[in-house]
């Protein structure tokens, strides 16, 4: 470790000398960066020694227990704040502690300089001293303010770079040597966190190989969480990066959780907005910092989140397979929509729309396919609606004419505003239960009947004249009422599953907030369409 560290330091110093020569840094900054490097290296060496002692003698000795939670970037900030301070004669932690307890704020900076912020004990000494100072004294000394901000973090685990915990792999497979029995990565979904493979196992390019358990990241979408553990031996194009994970330091499942967390993605996006290139390789990933609990704690976190994900996946399985068609009577006599209902909505815009700013607005993105469940609703003003819209009223059927294959329709029990791409329909046939008609319009059965109108350029739509010509199966009114009751009971069960999912996701978010040491903020449910480029 020391020999490797010496080589790394020499390389670091050479790089800084190049920057100094090119006037991209200063001698002062070079000194700071080398000092920071030495502190980080020393910490790595001590941890390695502790791990070797533990392995050799089966001790439970672990220096990580005595390491502070200050990150590498915060360490640089700490060092930068005190770089102009001259050290004093104090030689031990005890001496520094006494001086801090007895010294005045204007005289204690040289003693703070003596503390090692990577040590939990010494960081606590600084925290204790600063917590006893009044706000005015801290405000007068910018150095104290910087250090107090670093120390007030709620972080409970050390923040460490990924570097040294994963190793990039470059096992190249020449195209002429490719074994077609091995799957080729097509994409890594940042939505379901799974690797998807090509159907056609042919390649015109060289590939890189990964073994089961390796981390595979999409260089393009890594900042969105497009990464996963290989569940088998596989190959991928150069648009992906493969890493071997050091399992003695980090649980692979925990690594994926940390890298896919919103907290890390927010930090990455800050960098991205500052000029990240389209593709990000090993240097980028290994520069990222994540919380690093002990392996036992990592295992516990993985287990806790795994239980909540199992609840979500179970609920999703039911929700995905539920279809309103299973409850409809689709074998009765048919009648045309023109004999059942008509488009009955008033288009408003401009001044008239502004009078409706407090009304609930419903767009296609707010309607769940196949059930009519509404989510993430906003007012007209909150949604920023300015264009033509329809008014809909209680008792109407609100049907999306755009992309009718998505089966977006709901029975309104409140008055609101909807997109001009959504029709408000009024049932005038006394033999038709409006809510049953709404359920038919939510079905795959009805969606299939609209396909005849979809052979056209641009966005698939069905206009009001085409809608009127569609025939649907209609049982008698009494049976319609019974079917509506059955479906509504089912919808209540589905709503319970949605709530179960929401609670499980909230628990995951709370766990992650605790891991990252940040305040938990409950997020509203949002319906978005996934767009992936891998």
Coordinates of C-alpha atoms in Angstrom, one line a residue:
X1 CA 0.0 0.0 0.0
X2 CA 2.8 2.4 0.9
X3 CA 4.7 1.6 -2.3
X4 CA 1.6 2.1 -4.4
X5 CA 0.9 5.3 -2.5
X6 CA 4.4 6.6 -3.2
X7 CA 3.9 6.0 -7.0
X8 CA 0.5 7.7 -6.9
X9 CA 2.0 10.7 -5.1
X10 CA 4.8 11.0 -7.6
X11 CA 2.2 10.9 -10.4
X12 CA 0.1 13.5 -8.6
X13 CA 3.1 15.8 -8.1
X14 CA 4.1 15.4 -11.8
X15 CA 0.5 16.3 -12.9
X16 CA 0.6 19.3 -10.6
X17 CA 4.0 20.4 -11.9
X18 CA 2.5 20.3 -15.5
X19 CA -0.4 22.4 -14.4
X20 CA 2.0 24.8 -12.6
X21 CA 4.1 25.1 -15.7
X22 CA 1.0 25.8 -17.8
X23 CA -0.1 28.3 -15.2
X24 CA -3.3 26.4 -14.5
X25 CA -2.6 26.3 -10.8
X26 CA -0.4 28.0 -8.3
X27 CA 2.4 26.8 -6.0
X28 CA 0.2 27.4 -3.0
X29 CA -2.6 25.3 -4.5
X30 CA 0.0 22.6 -5.3
X31 CA 1.1 22.5 -1.7
X32 CA -2.5 22.2 -0.5
X33 CA -3.4 19.4 -2.9
X34 CA -0.3 17.4 -1.9
X35 CA -1.0 17.9 1.8
X36 CA -4.6 16.7 1.3
X37 CA -3.3 13.8 -0.8
X38 CA -0.9 12.8 2.0
X39 CA -3.7 12.9 4.6
X40 CA -6.0 10.8 2.5
X41 CA -3.2 8.3 1.8
X42 CA -2.2 8.0 5.4
X43 CA -5.8 7.2 6.3
X44 CA -6.0 4.5 3.6
X45 CA -2.7 3.0 4.9
X46 CA -4.0 2.9 8.5
X47 CA -7.3 1.3 7.4
X48 CA -5.4 -1.3 5.3
X49 CA -3.2 -2.1 8.4
X50 CA -6.3 -2.5 10.5
X51 CA -8.0 -4.9 8.0
X52 CA -4.8 -7.0 7.8
X53 CA -4.6 -7.3 11.6
X54 CA -8.2 -8.2 11.7
X55 CA -7.8 -10.9 9.1
X56 CA -4.6 -12.3 10.5
X57 CA -5.5 -12.4 14.2
X58 CA -9.3 -12.4 14.0
X59 CA -9.5 -9.2 16.1
X60 CA -12.5 -6.9 15.8
X61 CA -10.1 -4.0 15.5
X62 CA -11.3 -1.6 12.8
X63 CA -9.9 1.9 12.5
X64 CA -13.0 2.9 10.4
X65 CA -14.8 3.1 13.8
X66 CA -12.5 6.0 14.6
X67 CA -12.7 7.8 11.3
X68 CA -14.7 10.9 11.0
X69 CA -17.5 11.3 8.4
X70 CA -15.9 14.2 6.7
X71 CA -15.6 13.6 3.0
X72 CA -12.5 14.1 0.8
X73 CA -14.0 17.2 -0.7
X74 CA -14.8 18.6 2.7
X75 CA -11.3 17.8 3.8
X76 CA -10.0 20.0 1.0
X77 CA -12.4 22.8 2.0
X78 CA -11.2 22.5 5.6
X79 CA -7.5 22.6 4.5
X80 CA -8.2 25.6 2.2
X81 CA -9.8 27.6 5.0
X82 CA -6.8 27.2 7.2
X83 CA -4.0 27.3 4.7
X84 CA -2.8 30.8 5.7
X85 CA -2.6 30.0 9.4
X86 CA 0.8 29.4 10.9
X87 CA 1.0 26.4 13.3
X88 CA 1.9 26.8 17.0
X89 CA 3.9 24.7 19.4
X90 CA 1.2 22.3 20.6
X91 CA 2.3 18.7 20.0
X92 CA -0.5 16.5 21.3
X93 CA -4.3 16.3 21.1
X94 CA -4.5 16.9 24.8
X95 CA -2.4 20.1 24.4
X96 CA -4.7 21.3 21.6
X97 CA -7.8 20.5 23.7
X98 CA -6.6 22.5 26.6
X99 CA -5.7 25.5 24.4
X100 CA -9.1 25.5 22.8
X101 CA -10.9 25.4 26.1
X102 CA -8.8 28.3 27.5
X103 CA -8.2 30.3 24.3
X104 CA -10.0 33.3 22.8
X105 CA -11.6 32.9 19.3
X106 CA -9.1 35.2 17.7
X107 CA -6.2 33.1 19.0
X108 CA -7.3 29.5 18.5
X109 CA -7.0 29.1 14.7
X110 CA -3.4 27.7 15.0
X111 CA -4.7 25.1 17.4
X112 CA -7.5 24.1 15.0
X113 CA -4.9 23.7 12.4
X114 CA -3.3 21.0 14.5
X115 CA -6.4 18.8 14.5
X116 CA -6.8 16.1 12.0
X117 CA -10.4 16.3 10.6
X118 CA -10.3 12.7 9.4
X119 CA -10.2 11.5 13.0
X120 CA -13.6 11.2 14.6
X121 CA -12.1 12.2 18.0
X122 CA -10.3 15.3 16.8
X123 CA -13.3 16.4 14.6
X124 CA -15.5 16.1 17.8
X125 CA -13.0 18.3 19.7
X126 CA -13.4 21.0 17.0
X127 CA -17.2 20.5 17.0
X128 CA -17.4 20.8 20.8
X129 CA -15.4 24.0 20.8
X130 CA -17.4 25.7 18.0
X131 CA -20.7 24.7 19.5
X132 CA -19.8 26.7 22.6
X133 CA -19.0 29.9 20.7
X134 CA -21.7 32.5 20.2
X135 CA -22.9 33.3 16.6
X136 CA -21.1 36.7 16.6
X137 CA -17.7 35.2 17.3
X138 CA -18.1 32.7 14.5
X139 CA -19.3 35.4 12.1
X140 CA -16.3 37.5 12.7
X141 CA -13.9 34.6 11.7
X142 CA -14.7 33.2 8.2
X143 CA -12.5 30.2 8.9
X144 CA -14.5 29.2 11.9
X145 CA -17.7 29.5 9.9
X146 CA -16.4 27.2 7.2
X147 CA -15.4 24.6 9.7
X148 CA -18.7 24.8 11.6
X149 CA -20.6 24.3 8.4
X150 CA -18.6 21.2 7.6
X151 CA -19.1 19.8 11.1
X152 CA -22.8 20.4 11.4
X153 CA -23.7 17.8 8.8
X154 CA -26.1 15.1 9.9
X155 CA -23.9 12.6 8.1
X156 CA -23.5 9.4 10.2
X157 CA -21.2 7.5 7.8
X158 CA -17.9 8.4 6.3
X159 CA -18.1 9.8 2.7
X160 CA -15.5 8.2 0.6
X161 CA -14.5 8.2 -3.1
X162 CA -15.4 5.1 -5.1
X163 CA -11.8 4.9 -6.2
X164 CA -10.0 2.0 -4.7
X165 CA -13.3 0.1 -4.2
X166 CA -13.9 -0.8 -7.8
X167 CA -11.4 -1.5 -10.5
X168 CA -12.2 -0.8 -14.2
X169 CA -11.9 -3.9 -16.4
X170 CA -10.9 -3.9 -20.1
X171 CA -11.2 -7.5 -21.3
X172 CA -11.5 -7.0 -25.0
X173 CA -13.2 -9.6 -27.2
X174 CA -12.3 -9.2 -30.9
X175 CA -15.4 -9.3 -33.1
X176 CA -14.0 -12.3 -35.0
X177 CA -13.6 -14.2 -31.6
X178 CA -17.1 -13.4 -30.2
X179 CA -18.9 -16.4 -28.9
X180 CA -22.6 -16.0 -29.9
X181 CA -23.6 -18.0 -26.8
X182 CA -22.7 -14.9 -24.7
X183 CA -25.4 -12.2 -24.4
X184 CA -24.7 -8.7 -25.7
X185 CA -26.0 -5.8 -23.6
X186 CA -28.6 -3.7 -25.5
X187 CA -29.4 -1.2 -22.7
X188 CA -29.4 -0.7 -19.0
X189 CA -32.7 0.6 -17.8
X190 CA -32.5 3.4 -15.3
X191 CA -36.2 2.7 -14.5
X192 CA -36.1 -1.0 -13.6
X193 CA -32.4 -1.2 -13.0
X194 CA -32.0 -4.2 -15.2
X195 CA -29.7 -5.1 -18.1
X196 CA -31.6 -5.8 -21.3
X197 CA -29.9 -7.9 -24.0
X198 CA -30.0 -7.8 -27.8
X199 CA -32.2 -10.3 -29.6
X200 CA -29.8 -10.5 -32.5
X201 CA -26.4 -11.9 -31.4
X202 CA -24.3 -10.4 -34.1
X203 CA -21.7 -7.7 -33.8
X204 CA -19.6 -5.7 -36.2
X205 CA -17.3 -4.3 -33.5
X206 CA -15.0 -5.4 -30.7
X207 CA -16.7 -5.9 -27.3
X208 CA -15.8 -5.9 -23.6
X209 CA -16.5 -8.8 -21.3
X210 CA -18.0 -8.8 -17.8
X211 CA -18.3 -11.6 -15.4
X212 CA -21.2 -12.3 -13.1
X213 CA -21.2 -9.8 -10.2
X214 CA -19.3 -7.1 -12.1
X215 CA -20.7 -3.6 -12.2
X216 CA -21.7 -2.4 -15.7
X217 CA -22.5 1.2 -16.4
X218 CA -23.8 3.1 -19.4
X219 CA -21.3 5.9 -20.0
X220 CA -24.1 8.0 -21.5
X221 CA -26.7 7.6 -18.8
X222 CA -24.6 6.8 -15.7
X223 CA -25.8 10.2 -14.2
X224 CA -29.4 8.9 -14.4
X225 CA -28.6 5.6 -12.7
X226 CA -28.1 3.4 -15.8
X227 CA -26.0 0.8 -14.1
X228 CA -26.5 -2.7 -12.8
X229 CA -24.7 -5.8 -11.6
X230 CA -24.1 -8.4 -14.3
X231 CA -26.3 -11.5 -13.5
X232 CA -24.2 -13.6 -15.9
X233 CA -21.1 -13.6 -18.1
X234 CA -21.9 -11.0 -20.8
X235 CA -20.3 -8.6 -23.4
X236 CA -21.0 -5.0 -24.1
X237 CA -19.9 -2.2 -26.5
X238 CA -17.5 0.5 -25.7
X239 CA -20.5 2.7 -24.7
X240 CA -20.4 0.8 -21.5
X241 CA -17.8 0.5 -18.7
X242 CA -17.2 -2.7 -16.7
X243 CA -15.8 -2.7 -13.1
X244 CA -14.7 -5.4 -10.7
X245 CA -15.9 -4.7 -7.1
X246 CA -13.8 -5.2 -4.0
X247 CA -16.2 -7.1 -1.9
X248 CA -14.0 -6.8 1.2
X249 CA -14.8 -3.1 1.2
X250 CA -18.3 -2.8 -0.3
X251 CA -21.4 -4.9 -0.8
X252 CA -22.1 -4.8 -4.6
X253 CA -25.8 -4.4 -4.0
X254 CA -25.1 -1.4 -1.6
X255 CA -22.9 0.2 -4.2
X256 CA -25.7 0.0 -6.8
X257 CA -28.2 1.5 -4.3
X258 CA -25.8 4.4 -3.5
X259 CA -25.0 5.1 -7.1
X260 CA -28.7 5.0 -8.2
X261 CA -29.8 7.1 -5.2
X262 CA -31.4 10.5 -5.9
X263 CA -28.9 12.1 -3.5
X264 CA -26.0 11.1 -5.7
X265 CA -27.8 11.8 -9.0
X266 CA -28.5 15.3 -7.7
X267 CA -24.8 15.8 -7.0
X268 CA -23.8 14.3 -10.4
X269 CA -26.3 16.6 -12.2
X270 CA -24.7 19.6 -10.5
X271 CA -21.4 18.5 -12.1
X272 CA -23.2 17.7 -15.4
X273 CA -24.6 21.2 -15.6
X274 CA -21.1 22.4 -15.1
X275 CA -19.9 20.8 -18.3
X276 CA -19.9 17.0 -18.1
X277 CA -19.2 15.3 -21.5
X278 CA -21.7 13.0 -23.1
X279 CA -19.9 9.8 -22.1
X280 CA -18.4 9.2 -18.7
X281 CA -15.8 6.4 -18.0
X282 CA -13.9 5.1 -15.1
X283 CA -12.2 8.3 -14.0
X284 CA -15.6 10.0 -13.6
X285 CA -17.2 7.2 -11.7
X286 CA -14.3 6.7 -9.3
X287 CA -14.2 10.4 -8.5
X288 CA -17.7 10.2 -7.0
X289 CA -18.2 10.1 -3.3
X290 CA -20.7 8.0 -1.4
X291 CA -21.5 7.2 2.3
X292 CA -19.6 4.1 3.3
X293 CA -20.9 2.3 6.4
X294 CA -19.3 -0.9 7.7
X295 CA -20.0 -4.0 5.7
X296 CA -22.4 -5.2 8.4
X297 CA -24.3 -2.0 8.2
X298 CA -24.2 -2.1 4.4
X299 CA -25.7 -5.6 4.5
X300 CA -28.5 -4.4 6.8
X301 CA -29.3 -1.4 4.5
X302 CA -29.4 -3.7 1.5
X303 CA -31.8 -6.1 3.4
X304 CA -34.1 -3.3 4.5
X305 CA -34.4 -1.8 1.1
X306 CA -34.8 -5.2 -0.5
X307 CA -37.9 -5.9 1.7
X308 CA -39.5 -2.7 0.6
X309 CA -38.6 -3.3 -3.1
X310 CA -40.2 -6.8 -2.8
X311 CA -43.4 -5.1 -1.7
X312 CA -43.3 -2.7 -4.6
X313 CA -42.6 -5.4 -7.1
X314 CA -45.4 -7.6 -5.8
X315 CA -47.9 -4.7 -6.0
X316 CA -46.6 -3.8 -9.5
X317 CA -47.2 -7.4 -10.6
X318 CA -50.8 -7.3 -9.7
X319 CA -51.3 -3.8 -11.1
X320 CA -49.6 -4.7 -14.3
X321 CA -51.8 -7.7 -14.9
X322 CA -55.2 -6.2 -13.9
X323 CA -57.5 -5.5 -16.8
X324 CA -60.9 -4.0 -16.8
X325 CA -61.8 -6.3 -19.8
X326 CA -61.9 -9.2 -17.4
X327 CA -65.0 -7.8 -15.8
X328 CA -67.0 -6.4 -18.8
X329 CA -69.7 -8.3 -20.7
X330 CA -68.3 -8.1 -24.2
X331 CA -70.7 -10.7 -25.8
X332 CA -74.0 -8.8 -25.7
X333 CA -75.7 -7.0 -28.5
X334 CA -73.8 -4.0 -29.9
X335 CA -74.8 -0.4 -30.3
X336 CA -72.8 2.6 -31.8
X337 CA -71.3 5.3 -29.6
X338 CA -73.4 7.8 -31.6
X339 CA -76.5 6.3 -30.0
X340 CA -75.0 6.4 -26.5
X341 CA -73.1 9.7 -26.0
X342 CA -71.8 12.8 -27.6
X343 CA -68.9 15.2 -27.2
X344 CA -70.2 17.9 -24.8
X345 CA -67.5 20.3 -23.9
X346 CA -67.0 24.0 -24.2
X347 CA -63.6 25.1 -25.5
X348 CA -62.1 28.0 -23.5
X349 CA -58.9 30.0 -23.8
X350 CA -57.3 33.3 -23.1
X351 CA -59.5 35.5 -20.8
X352 CA -62.0 32.7 -20.1
X353 CA -59.3 30.3 -19.2
X354 CA -57.7 32.7 -16.8
X355 CA -61.0 32.8 -14.8
X356 CA -60.5 29.1 -14.3
X357 CA -57.0 29.2 -12.8
X358 CA -58.1 27.7 -9.5
X359 CA -59.9 24.7 -11.2
X360 CA -58.2 21.3 -11.3
X361 CA -56.5 20.5 -14.6
X362 CA -56.3 17.0 -16.1
X363 CA -53.9 16.2 -18.9
X364 CA -53.3 12.8 -20.5
X365 CA -50.2 12.3 -18.3
X366 CA -52.5 12.5 -15.2
X367 CA -54.7 9.6 -16.3
X368 CA -53.6 6.0 -15.5
X369 CA -54.0 3.6 -18.5
X370 CA -56.8 1.1 -18.1
X371 CA -58.1 2.2 -14.7
X372 CA -58.8 6.0 -14.9
X373 CA -56.9 6.6 -11.7
X374 CA -55.8 10.3 -11.5
X375 CA -52.5 11.3 -10.0
X376 CA -50.3 14.4 -9.6
X377 CA -53.2 16.8 -10.2
X378 CA -52.5 20.5 -10.3
X379 CA -54.6 23.6 -10.8
X380 CA -54.7 25.3 -14.2
X381 CA -52.4 28.0 -12.9
X382 CA -49.9 25.5 -11.3
X383 CA -49.8 23.5 -14.5
X384 CA -49.1 26.7 -16.6
X385 CA -52.0 26.0 -19.0
X386 CA -52.5 28.8 -21.6
X387 CA -53.9 27.1 -24.7
X388 CA -57.4 25.9 -25.6
X389 CA -59.0 23.6 -23.1
X390 CA -62.3 21.9 -22.4
X391 CA -64.5 22.3 -19.3
X392 CA -65.8 18.9 -18.0
X393 CA -68.5 18.4 -15.4
X394 CA -69.5 15.7 -12.8
X395 CA -71.1 12.7 -14.5
X396 CA -69.3 13.1 -17.8
X397 CA -66.8 10.6 -19.3
X398 CA -63.5 12.2 -20.0
X399 CA -61.7 10.3 -22.8
X400 CA -58.3 11.0 -24.3
X401 CA -58.5 11.0 -28.1
X402 CA -54.7 11.1 -28.5
X403 CA -53.0 7.7 -28.6
X404 CA -56.2 5.8 -27.8
X405 CA -54.2 2.6 -27.5
X406 CA -53.2 3.9 -24.0
X407 CA -56.8 3.5 -22.8
X408 CA -56.9 6.8 -20.9
X409 CA -60.4 7.7 -19.7
X410 CA -62.1 8.4 -16.4
X411 CA -65.6 9.0 -15.0
X412 CA -65.7 12.6 -13.6
X413 CA -67.1 13.2 -10.1
X414 CA -65.9 16.8 -10.0
X415 CA -65.8 19.8 -12.3
X416 CA -62.5 20.7 -14.0
X417 CA -60.5 21.6 -17.0
X418 CA -58.9 19.1 -19.4
X419 CA -56.6 19.3 -22.5
X420 CA -58.2 20.0 -25.8
X421 CA -56.9 16.5 -26.8
X422 CA -59.4 15.0 -24.3
X423 CA -63.1 14.8 -25.0
X424 CA -65.8 15.3 -22.3
X425 CA -68.6 13.0 -23.3
X426 CA -72.2 13.1 -22.0
X427 CA -74.3 9.9 -22.0
X428 CA -77.9 10.6 -23.3
X429 CA -79.1 7.0 -23.7
X430 CA -81.2 6.1 -20.6
X431 CA -80.3 2.4 -21.0
X432 CA -76.6 3.1 -20.5
X433 CA -75.0 3.6 -17.1
X434 CA -72.4 6.4 -17.7
X435 CA -69.8 4.8 -15.4
X436 CA -70.1 1.5 -17.3
X437 CA -69.6 3.3 -20.6
X438 CA -66.4 4.9 -19.1
X439 CA -65.1 1.4 -18.1
X440 CA -65.7 0.2 -21.7
X441 CA -63.7 3.2 -23.0
X442 CA -60.8 2.2 -20.7
X443 CA -60.7 -1.3 -22.1
X444 CA -58.3 -3.0 -24.6
X445 CA -61.5 -4.1 -26.3
X446 CA -62.4 -0.5 -27.1
X447 CA -58.8 0.4 -27.9
X448 CA -58.6 -2.3 -30.5
X449 CA -61.7 -0.9 -32.2
X450 CA -59.9 2.5 -32.7
X451 CA -57.0 1.0 -34.5
X452 CA -58.7 1.2 -37.9
X453 CA -58.4 5.0 -37.6
X454 CA -54.7 5.0 -36.7
X455 CA -53.2 4.5 -40.2
X456 CA -52.3 8.2 -40.5
X457 CA -49.2 10.4 -40.3
X458 CA -48.3 12.1 -37.0
X459 CA -49.7 11.4 -33.6
X460 CA -52.4 8.7 -33.5
X461 CA -55.8 10.2 -32.8
X462 CA -59.5 9.4 -33.1
X463 CA -61.8 12.4 -33.9
X464 CA -65.4 12.8 -32.8
X465 CA -66.9 11.6 -36.0
X466 CA -64.8 8.4 -36.0
X467 CA -65.6 7.9 -32.3
X468 CA -69.3 8.0 -33.0
X469 CA -69.1 5.1 -35.6
X470 CA -67.6 2.6 -33.1
X471 CA -69.9 -0.2 -32.0
X472 CA -69.6 -1.6 -28.4
X473 CA -71.2 -4.5 -26.6
X474 CA -73.9 -3.4 -24.1
X475 CA -75.6 -5.8 -21.6
X476 CA -78.8 -4.6 -20.0
X477 CA -78.8 -1.7 -17.5
X478 CA -79.1 -3.9 -14.4
X479 CA -76.1 -6.0 -15.4
X480 CA -74.1 -2.8 -16.2
X481 CA -74.8 -1.6 -12.7
X482 CA -73.6 -4.9 -11.1
X483 CA -70.5 -4.9 -13.2
X484 CA -69.7 -1.3 -12.2
X485 CA -70.0 -2.3 -8.5
X486 CA -67.6 -5.2 -9.0
X487 CA -65.1 -3.1 -10.9
X488 CA -65.3 -0.3 -8.2
X489 CA -64.6 -2.9 -5.5
X490 CA -61.5 -4.0 -7.5
X491 CA -60.4 -0.4 -8.0
X492 CA -60.4 0.0 -4.2
X493 CA -58.1 -3.0 -3.9
X494 CA -55.8 -1.5 -6.6
X495 CA -55.8 1.8 -4.7
X496 CA -54.7 -0.1 -1.6
X497 CA -51.8 -1.5 -3.6
X498 CA -50.9 2.0 -4.8
X499 CA -50.8 3.1 -1.2
X500 CA -48.8 0.1 -0.1
X501 CA -46.3 0.9 -2.9
X502 CA -46.2 4.6 -1.8
X503 CA -45.5 3.6 1.8
X504 CA -42.7 1.2 0.8
X505 CA -41.1 3.8 -1.5
X506 CA -41.3 6.4 1.3
X507 CA -39.5 3.9 3.6
X508 CA -36.8 3.5 1.0
X509 CA -36.5 7.3 0.7
X510 CA -36.2 7.6 4.5
X511 CA -33.5 4.9 4.6
X512 CA -31.5 6.7 1.9
X513 CA -31.9 10.1 3.5
X514 CA -30.5 8.6 6.7
X515 CA -27.6 7.0 4.9
X516 CA -26.7 10.3 3.2
X517 CA -27.3 12.3 6.3
X518 CA -29.8 14.6 4.7
X519 CA -33.3 15.8 5.6
X520 CA -36.0 13.5 4.4
X521 CA -38.3 15.2 1.9
X522 CA -41.5 13.4 0.8
X523 CA -41.9 13.5 -2.9
X524 CA -45.2 13.7 -4.7
X525 CA -46.1 10.9 -7.1
X526 CA -45.3 11.8 -10.6
X527 CA -46.2 10.0 -13.8
X528 CA -43.5 10.2 -16.4
X529 CA -42.6 8.4 -19.6
X530 CA -39.2 6.8 -19.7
X531 CA -36.8 7.9 -22.5
X532 CA -33.5 6.0 -22.5
X533 CA -30.4 6.3 -24.7
X534 CA -27.7 3.7 -23.8

